[in-house]
mmCIF file of C-alpha atoms and ligand atoms in Angstrom:
data_model
loop_
_atom_site.group_PDB
_atom_site.id
_atom_site.type_symbol
_atom_site.label_atom_id
_atom_site.label_comp_id
_atom_site.label_asym_id
_atom_site.label_seq_id
_atom_site.Cartn_x
_atom_site.Cartn_y
_atom_site.Cartn_z
ATOM 1 C CA MET A 196 53.458 -55.693 96.561
ATOM 2 C CA VAL A 197 52.845 -53.897 93.294
ATOM 3 C CA TRP A 198 54.519 -50.556 92.621
ATOM 4 C CA THR A 199 53.917 -48.415 89.548
ATOM 5 C CA VAL A 200 56.192 -45.761 88.079
ATOM 6 C CA ALA A 201 54.128 -43.156 86.256
ATOM 7 C CA ASN A 202 54.200 -39.637 84.892
ATOM 8 C CA GLN A 203 52.465 -38.419 81.763
ATOM 9 C CA LYS A 204 55.510 -36.289 81.012
ATOM 10 C CA GLY A 205 58.062 -38.082 78.831
ATOM 11 C CA GLY A 206 61.759 -38.547 79.557
ATOM 12 C CA VAL A 207 61.619 -37.893 83.300
ATOM 13 C CA GLY A 208 63.299 -41.131 84.373
ATOM 14 C CA LYS A 209 60.389 -43.567 84.702
ATOM 15 C CA THR A 210 62.033 -46.524 82.996
ATOM 16 C CA THR A 211 65.341 -45.780 84.711
ATOM 17 C CA THR A 212 63.567 -45.755 88.077
ATOM 18 C CA ALA A 213 61.800 -49.064 87.389
ATOM 19 C CA VAL A 214 64.922 -50.854 86.212
ATOM 20 C CA SER A 215 67.107 -49.352 88.963
ATOM 21 C CA LEU A 216 64.761 -50.466 91.732
ATOM 22 C CA ALA A 217 64.328 -53.883 90.105
ATOM 23 C CA GLY A 218 68.112 -54.363 89.959
ATOM 24 C CA LEU A 219 68.599 -53.304 93.564
ATOM 25 C CA MET A 220 65.887 -55.669 94.732
ATOM 26 C CA ALA A 221 67.315 -58.539 92.690
ATOM 27 C CA ASP A 222 70.709 -57.781 94.340
ATOM 28 C CA ARG A 223 68.990 -58.326 97.678
ATOM 29 C CA GLY A 224 67.607 -61.681 96.603
ATOM 30 C CA TYR A 225 64.063 -60.566 95.831
ATOM 31 C CA ASN A 226 62.108 -62.111 93.005
ATOM 32 C CA VAL A 227 61.002 -59.225 90.828
ATOM 33 C CA LEU A 228 58.498 -59.013 88.004
ATOM 34 C CA LEU A 229 58.893 -55.983 85.741
ATOM 35 C CA VAL A 230 55.772 -55.116 83.755
ATOM 36 C CA ASP A 231 56.067 -52.874 80.716
ATOM 37 C CA MET A 232 52.931 -50.918 79.852
ATOM 38 C CA ASP A 233 54.738 -48.703 77.321
ATOM 39 C CA PRO A 234 54.068 -49.676 73.661
ATOM 40 C CA HIS A 235 57.558 -48.371 72.922
ATOM 41 C CA CYS A 236 58.778 -51.438 74.838
ATOM 42 C CA SER A 237 61.587 -49.546 76.576
ATOM 43 C CA LEU A 238 61.925 -51.983 79.467
ATOM 44 C CA GLY A 239 62.207 -54.994 77.193
ATOM 45 C CA TYR A 240 64.796 -53.287 75.009
ATOM 46 C CA TYR A 241 66.652 -52.078 78.062
ATOM 47 C CA LEU A 242 67.013 -55.639 79.307
ATOM 48 C CA GLY A 243 68.106 -56.854 75.885
ATOM 49 C CA LEU A 244 64.959 -58.735 74.870
ATOM 50 C CA ASP A 245 64.102 -59.112 71.216
ATOM 51 C CA VAL A 246 60.575 -57.923 71.927
ATOM 52 C CA GLU A 247 59.295 -58.069 68.357
ATOM 53 C CA SER A 248 60.019 -61.764 68.028
ATOM 54 C CA LEU A 249 58.078 -62.732 71.147
ATOM 55 C CA GLU A 250 54.846 -64.592 70.600
ATOM 56 C CA HIS A 251 53.371 -63.690 73.984
ATOM 57 C CA THR A 252 53.539 -60.304 75.682
ATOM 58 C CA GLY A 253 51.451 -58.119 77.964
ATOM 59 C CA TYR A 254 49.194 -57.498 74.971
ATOM 60 C CA ASP A 255 47.812 -61.047 75.379
ATOM 61 C CA VAL A 256 46.619 -60.139 78.840
ATOM 62 C CA PHE A 257 44.407 -57.429 77.339
ATOM 63 C CA VAL A 258 43.162 -59.724 74.598
ATOM 64 C CA HIS A 259 42.111 -62.369 77.147
ATOM 65 C CA GLY A 260 40.715 -59.686 79.420
ATOM 66 C CA ARG A 261 39.431 -60.518 82.849
ATOM 67 C CA ALA A 262 39.043 -64.160 81.872
ATOM 68 C CA ALA A 263 42.822 -64.605 81.527
ATOM 69 C CA THR A 264 43.936 -67.770 83.299
ATOM 70 C CA ARG A 265 47.099 -68.118 85.370
ATOM 71 C CA GLU A 266 48.666 -70.125 82.538
ATOM 72 C CA GLN A 267 47.877 -67.423 80.002
ATOM 73 C CA VAL A 268 49.329 -64.717 82.196
ATOM 74 C CA LYS A 269 52.434 -66.821 82.863
ATOM 75 C CA GLN A 270 52.921 -67.297 79.123
ATOM 76 C CA SER A 271 53.221 -63.543 78.722
ATOM 77 C CA ILE A 272 56.065 -63.429 81.266
ATOM 78 C CA HIS A 273 59.650 -64.095 80.224
ATOM 79 C CA ALA A 274 62.886 -64.692 82.061
ATOM 80 C CA THR A 275 65.645 -62.116 81.569
ATOM 81 C CA SER A 276 69.390 -62.664 81.648
ATOM 82 C CA ILE A 277 69.365 -61.244 85.167
ATOM 83 C CA ASP A 278 68.805 -63.586 88.088
ATOM 84 C CA GLY A 279 65.676 -62.668 89.985
ATOM 85 C CA ILE A 280 64.135 -60.472 87.285
ATOM 86 C CA ASP A 281 61.302 -61.630 85.023
ATOM 87 C CA ILE A 282 59.492 -59.366 82.616
ATOM 88 C CA MET A 283 56.060 -59.044 81.096
ATOM 89 C CA PRO A 284 57.128 -57.069 78.033
ATOM 90 C CA ALA A 285 54.968 -54.723 76.018
ATOM 91 C CA ASN A 286 54.519 -54.777 72.270
ATOM 92 C CA MET A 287 53.652 -52.145 69.728
ATOM 93 C CA ALA A 288 50.086 -53.379 69.337
ATOM 94 C CA MET A 289 49.406 -52.140 72.857
ATOM 95 C CA ALA A 290 49.266 -48.657 71.347
ATOM 96 C CA THR A 291 45.935 -49.616 69.764
ATOM 97 C CA LEU A 292 44.263 -50.534 73.056
ATOM 98 C CA ASP A 293 43.025 -47.019 73.775
ATOM 99 C CA ARG A 294 41.155 -46.890 70.484
ATOM 100 C CA LYS A 295 39.829 -50.436 70.802
ATOM 101 C CA PHE A 296 38.874 -50.553 74.468
ATOM 102 C CA GLY A 297 39.266 -47.042 75.863
ATOM 103 C CA HIS A 298 35.591 -46.766 76.723
ATOM 104 C CA THR A 299 34.786 -50.359 77.597
ATOM 105 C CA GLU A 300 33.435 -50.837 81.107
ATOM 106 C CA GLY A 301 35.876 -52.585 83.467
ATOM 107 C CA MET A 302 38.772 -52.215 81.037
ATOM 108 C CA GLY A 303 40.865 -50.450 83.657
ATOM 109 C CA LEU A 304 41.104 -53.510 85.869
ATOM 110 C CA ILE A 305 42.548 -56.013 83.407
ATOM 111 C CA LEU A 306 46.137 -55.747 84.616
ATOM 112 C CA ARG A 307 45.056 -55.972 88.243
ATOM 113 C CA HIS A 308 43.239 -59.228 87.528
ATOM 114 C CA ALA A 309 46.184 -60.601 85.582
ATOM 115 C CA LEU A 310 48.708 -59.740 88.282
ATOM 116 C CA ASN A 311 46.473 -61.299 90.923
ATOM 117 C CA ARG A 312 46.997 -64.594 89.092
ATOM 118 C CA VAL A 313 50.801 -64.484 89.353
ATOM 119 C CA LYS A 314 51.609 -62.155 92.241
ATOM 120 C CA GLN A 315 52.320 -65.020 94.591
ATOM 121 C CA ASP A 316 55.370 -65.970 92.483
ATOM 122 C CA TYR A 317 57.111 -62.640 93.206
ATOM 123 C CA ASP A 318 58.225 -60.493 96.117
ATOM 124 C CA VAL A 319 57.506 -57.362 94.143
ATOM 125 C CA VAL A 320 55.932 -56.323 90.853
ATOM 126 C CA LEU A 321 57.155 -53.069 89.294
ATOM 127 C CA VAL A 322 55.101 -51.517 86.499
ATOM 128 C CA ASP A 323 56.548 -48.978 84.050
ATOM 129 C CA CYS A 324 54.110 -46.663 82.252
ATOM 130 C CA PRO A 325 54.033 -44.812 78.948
ATOM 131 C CA PRO A 326 53.986 -41.012 79.161
ATOM 132 C CA VAL A 327 50.295 -40.963 78.250
ATOM 133 C CA LEU A 328 47.299 -40.963 80.532
ATOM 134 C CA GLY A 329 45.333 -43.618 78.711
ATOM 135 C CA VAL A 330 44.008 -47.095 79.309
ATOM 136 C CA LEU A 331 47.503 -48.530 79.928
ATOM 137 C CA MET A 332 48.393 -46.060 82.661
ATOM 138 C CA VAL A 333 44.955 -46.408 84.222
ATOM 139 C CA ASN A 334 45.466 -50.179 84.361
ATOM 140 C CA ALA A 335 48.893 -49.743 85.936
ATOM 141 C CA LEU A 336 47.596 -47.345 88.568
ATOM 142 C CA ALA A 337 44.609 -49.519 89.394
ATOM 143 C CA ALA A 338 46.876 -52.532 89.890
ATOM 144 C CA SER A 339 49.288 -50.918 92.305
ATOM 145 C CA GLU A 340 49.564 -50.101 95.980
ATOM 146 C CA ARG A 341 52.284 -47.511 95.577
ATOM 147 C CA VAL A 342 52.839 -45.023 92.780
ATOM 148 C CA LEU A 343 56.199 -43.370 92.196
ATOM 149 C CA VAL A 344 56.093 -40.192 90.144
ATOM 150 C CA PRO A 345 59.569 -39.274 88.909
ATOM 151 C CA VAL A 346 59.834 -35.627 88.035
ATOM 152 C CA GLN A 347 62.739 -33.906 86.397
ATOM 153 C CA THR A 348 63.865 -30.982 88.521
ATOM 154 C CA GLU A 349 63.190 -28.216 86.022
ATOM 155 C CA PHE A 350 60.404 -25.746 85.389
ATOM 156 C CA LEU A 351 58.669 -27.383 82.414
ATOM 157 C CA ALA A 352 58.593 -30.792 84.054
ATOM 158 C CA LEU A 353 56.888 -29.272 87.088
ATOM 159 C CA LYS A 354 54.165 -27.921 84.807
ATOM 160 C CA GLY A 355 53.569 -31.422 83.451
ATOM 161 C CA LEU A 356 53.470 -32.750 87.000
ATOM 162 C CA GLU A 357 50.432 -30.673 87.909
ATOM 163 C CA ARG A 358 48.311 -32.553 85.394
ATOM 164 C CA MET A 359 49.628 -35.909 86.558
ATOM 165 C CA ILE A 360 48.876 -35.164 90.208
ATOM 166 C CA MET A 361 45.404 -33.908 89.294
ATOM 167 C CA SER A 362 44.720 -37.207 87.538
ATOM 168 C CA LEU A 363 45.982 -39.159 90.548
ATOM 169 C CA GLU A 364 43.825 -37.133 92.924
ATOM 170 C CA LEU A 365 40.835 -37.740 90.660
ATOM 171 C CA MET A 366 41.427 -41.504 90.750
ATOM 172 C CA LYS A 367 41.976 -41.337 94.487
ATOM 173 C CA SER A 368 38.485 -39.959 94.963
ATOM 174 C CA SER A 369 36.994 -43.179 93.607
ATOM 175 C CA PRO A 370 36.085 -45.507 96.494
ATOM 176 C CA SER A 371 37.576 -48.577 94.782
ATOM 177 C CA GLN A 372 40.994 -46.935 94.435
ATOM 178 C CA ASN A 373 43.683 -46.590 96.991
ATOM 179 C CA ILE A 374 46.273 -44.432 95.290
ATOM 180 C CA ASN A 375 49.261 -43.610 97.384
ATOM 181 C CA TYR A 376 51.875 -41.639 95.509
ATOM 182 C CA MET A 377 55.377 -40.324 96.108
ATOM 183 C CA ILE A 378 57.015 -37.675 93.923
ATOM 184 C CA VAL A 379 60.651 -38.539 93.223
ATOM 185 C CA PRO A 380 62.832 -35.628 92.000
ATOM 186 C CA THR A 381 65.189 -36.912 89.299
ATOM 187 C CA MET A 382 68.126 -35.701 87.203
ATOM 188 C CA PHE A 383 68.907 -33.186 89.917
ATOM 189 C CA ASP A 384 71.895 -30.994 89.130
ATOM 190 C CA LYS A 385 72.764 -29.152 92.298
ATOM 191 C CA ARG A 386 74.922 -26.615 90.447
ATOM 192 C CA THR A 387 71.972 -25.161 88.577
ATOM 193 C CA LYS A 388 69.611 -22.531 89.861
ATOM 194 C CA ALA A 389 66.742 -24.123 87.924
ATOM 195 C CA ALA A 390 67.109 -27.438 89.781
ATOM 196 C CA ASN A 391 67.276 -25.805 93.194
ATOM 197 C CA GLN A 392 64.319 -23.588 92.378
ATOM 198 C CA ALA A 393 62.354 -26.627 91.229
ATOM 199 C CA MET A 394 62.994 -28.310 94.580
ATOM 200 C CA VAL A 395 61.658 -25.291 96.445
ATOM 201 C CA SER A 396 58.522 -25.244 94.266
ATOM 202 C CA LEU A 397 57.991 -28.974 94.732
ATOM 203 C CA ALA A 398 58.223 -28.693 98.513
ATOM 204 C CA GLU A 399 55.837 -25.726 98.561
ATOM 205 C CA GLN A 400 53.272 -27.329 96.328
ATOM 206 C CA TYR A 401 53.354 -30.986 97.340
ATOM 207 C CA GLY A 402 54.929 -31.045 100.821
ATOM 208 C CA ASN A 403 55.152 -34.539 102.266
ATOM 209 C CA ALA A 404 54.289 -36.204 98.982
ATOM 210 C CA VAL A 405 57.838 -35.393 97.808
ATOM 211 C CA TRP A 406 60.604 -37.839 98.633
ATOM 212 C CA ARG A 407 63.062 -36.410 101.191
ATOM 213 C CA ASP A 408 66.049 -36.817 98.860
ATOM 214 C CA VAL A 409 66.813 -36.559 95.114
ATOM 215 C CA ILE A 410 68.144 -38.709 92.296
ATOM 216 C CA PRO A 411 71.133 -36.779 90.929
ATOM 217 C CA VAL A 412 72.150 -36.395 87.312
ATOM 218 C CA ASP A 413 74.407 -39.343 86.602
ATOM 219 C CA THR A 414 75.704 -40.215 83.131
ATOM 220 C CA ARG A 415 76.236 -43.812 84.255
ATOM 221 C CA PHE A 416 72.498 -44.453 83.799
ATOM 222 C CA ARG A 417 72.815 -44.015 80.070
ATOM 223 C CA ASP A 418 75.916 -46.218 79.985
ATOM 224 C CA ALA A 419 74.119 -48.916 81.989
ATOM 225 C CA SER A 420 71.230 -48.966 79.508
ATOM 226 C CA LEU A 421 73.674 -49.452 76.628
ATOM 227 C CA GLU A 422 74.994 -52.536 78.419
ATOM 228 C CA HIS A 423 71.420 -53.774 79.107
ATOM 229 C CA LEU A 424 72.194 -53.919 82.808
ATOM 230 C CA PRO A 425 70.340 -52.506 85.800
ATOM 231 C CA PRO A 426 72.498 -49.591 87.002
ATOM 232 C CA SER A 427 73.411 -51.323 90.281
ATOM 233 C CA MET A 428 74.928 -54.219 88.314
ATOM 234 C CA PHE A 429 76.879 -51.859 86.087
ATOM 235 C CA ALA A 430 78.087 -49.110 88.412
ATOM 236 C CA GLY A 431 76.954 -50.116 91.891
ATOM 237 C CA HIS A 432 78.698 -47.256 93.661
ATOM 238 C CA SER A 433 77.770 -44.435 91.318
ATOM 239 C CA ARG A 434 75.925 -41.601 93.006
ATOM 240 C CA GLY A 435 72.744 -42.302 91.064
ATOM 241 C CA VAL A 436 72.636 -45.891 92.286
ATOM 242 C CA VAL A 437 73.403 -44.794 95.841
ATOM 243 C CA ALA A 438 70.388 -42.478 95.619
ATOM 244 C CA TYR A 439 68.077 -45.206 94.286
ATOM 245 C CA ARG A 440 69.296 -47.471 97.093
ATOM 246 C CA ALA A 441 68.228 -44.828 99.621
ATOM 247 C CA LEU A 442 64.865 -44.538 97.874
ATOM 248 C CA LEU A 443 64.362 -48.293 98.032
ATOM 249 C CA ASP A 444 65.284 -48.364 101.726
ATOM 250 C CA ASP A 445 62.715 -45.653 102.417
ATOM 251 C CA LEU A 446 60.029 -47.436 100.405
ATOM 252 C CA ILE A 447 60.648 -50.700 102.210
ATOM 253 C CA ASP A 448 60.727 -49.051 105.654
ATOM 254 C CA GLU A 449 57.450 -47.395 104.826
ATOM 255 C CA GLN A 450 55.906 -50.662 103.678
ATOM 256 C CA VAL A 451 57.007 -52.391 106.876
ATOM 257 C CA ALA A 452 55.643 -49.532 108.984
ATOM 258 C CA ALA A 453 52.324 -49.677 107.096
ATOM 259 C CA ARG A 454 52.097 -53.435 107.695
ATOM 260 C CA ASN A 455 52.759 -52.987 111.389
ATOM 261 C CA GLY A 456 50.101 -50.316 111.514
ATOM 262 C CA THR A 457 52.546 -47.620 112.622
ATOM 263 C CA ASN A 458 52.072 -45.432 109.576
HETATM 264 N N1 ATP B 42 69.284 -39.390 86.973
HETATM 265 C C1 ATP B 42 69.625 -39.372 85.688
HETATM 266 N N2 ATP B 42 70.755 -38.728 85.277
HETATM 267 C C2 ATP B 42 71.101 -38.696 83.978
HETATM 268 N N3 ATP B 42 70.411 -39.296 83.008
HETATM 269 C C3 ATP B 42 69.282 -39.950 83.343
HETATM 270 C C4 ATP B 42 68.832 -40.027 84.697
HETATM 271 N N4 ATP B 42 67.685 -40.747 84.712
HETATM 272 C C5 ATP B 42 67.439 -41.102 83.450
HETATM 273 N N5 ATP B 42 68.385 -40.637 82.625
HETATM 274 C C6 ATP B 42 68.474 -40.772 81.152
HETATM 275 O O1 ATP B 42 67.440 -39.948 80.603
HETATM 276 C C7 ATP B 42 66.809 -40.581 79.510
HETATM 277 C C8 ATP B 42 65.315 -40.732 79.778
HETATM 278 O O2 ATP B 42 65.141 -41.586 80.901
HETATM 279 P P1 ATP B 42 63.991 -42.688 80.942
HETATM 280 O O3 ATP B 42 63.956 -43.461 79.674
HETATM 281 O O4 ATP B 42 64.148 -43.417 82.214
HETATM 282 O O5 ATP B 42 62.712 -41.722 81.024
HETATM 283 P P2 ATP B 42 61.166 -42.125 80.838
HETATM 284 O O6 ATP B 42 60.409 -41.207 81.737
HETATM 285 O O7 ATP B 42 60.967 -43.565 81.016
HETATM 286 O O8 ATP B 42 60.920 -41.708 79.321
HETATM 287 P P3 ATP B 42 59.608 -42.058 78.420
HETATM 288 O O9 ATP B 42 58.557 -41.122 78.888
HETATM 289 O O10 ATP B 42 60.067 -41.780 77.033
HETATM 290 O O11 ATP B 42 59.264 -43.484 78.676
HETATM 291 C C9 ATP B 42 67.532 -41.914 79.332
HETATM 292 O O12 ATP B 42 68.523 -41.753 78.361
HETATM 293 C C10 ATP B 42 68.174 -42.173 80.699
HETATM 294 O O13 ATP B 42 69.369 -42.938 80.611
HETATM 295 MG MG1 MG B 43 60.077 -44.976 79.755
#
């Protein structure tokens, strides 16, 4: 299965969501591939990789295009210090892809082709996106079966969400796309009126597309990133990790139900 974490609004918890779910799945013995589509390389830095010194990254996949062989894709994937988690890191050159290939036919399917070459090696692939709706996000969305849209529970973030959901709905209307998204409220601070109001607005506007629970504000996420550890391996009982565990359980239940045709 391939899951993508996307929102064109910055700082809403995309990378934290990707790395939290990856850590929780690795805890359960899954083999996880994290794919970084953000030219800022946040995932690689988070996991302590010296991204700039790497000869092969996800950029190679775009250079080889649809002709990329399994060996070439595998070269762009690196082990991390965490058992069960591999990464296809980004590099800064990926920021030039929009200008170079933004209008090239078929350019949106490069990542899908690449992941098809290596998917069998993993239980799950998790793709993290930049906060830009460009060729990288389009590739991530086209490659995935499930899209998670983290949204900060505050007024301005909800405004940004409208554009993101419009883009997803637009892609959904293409016959070759099967976009199935879930909005995940993040950084929820139950003491604030703004957060509670945001939850009401989300439910009114997006109904069932919103996850039933929330990811709370939890300062341990920032501490975990400083230690280059997935949050579950740093503070496994913190309330933020407990919430991501519930999210993962729901996502897996849903996947199982879909497979059994009961969804
Ligand atoms: N639930 C949370 N509670 C408190 N802090 C959080 C939470 N989730 C994420 N953060 C912190 O907020 C900051 C932004 O999170 P993150 O990097 O995951 O967002 P992003 O959407 O990936 O940002 P960008 O758009 O820049 O890639 C980080 O410092 C992270 O540690
Ligand atoms: Mg990020």
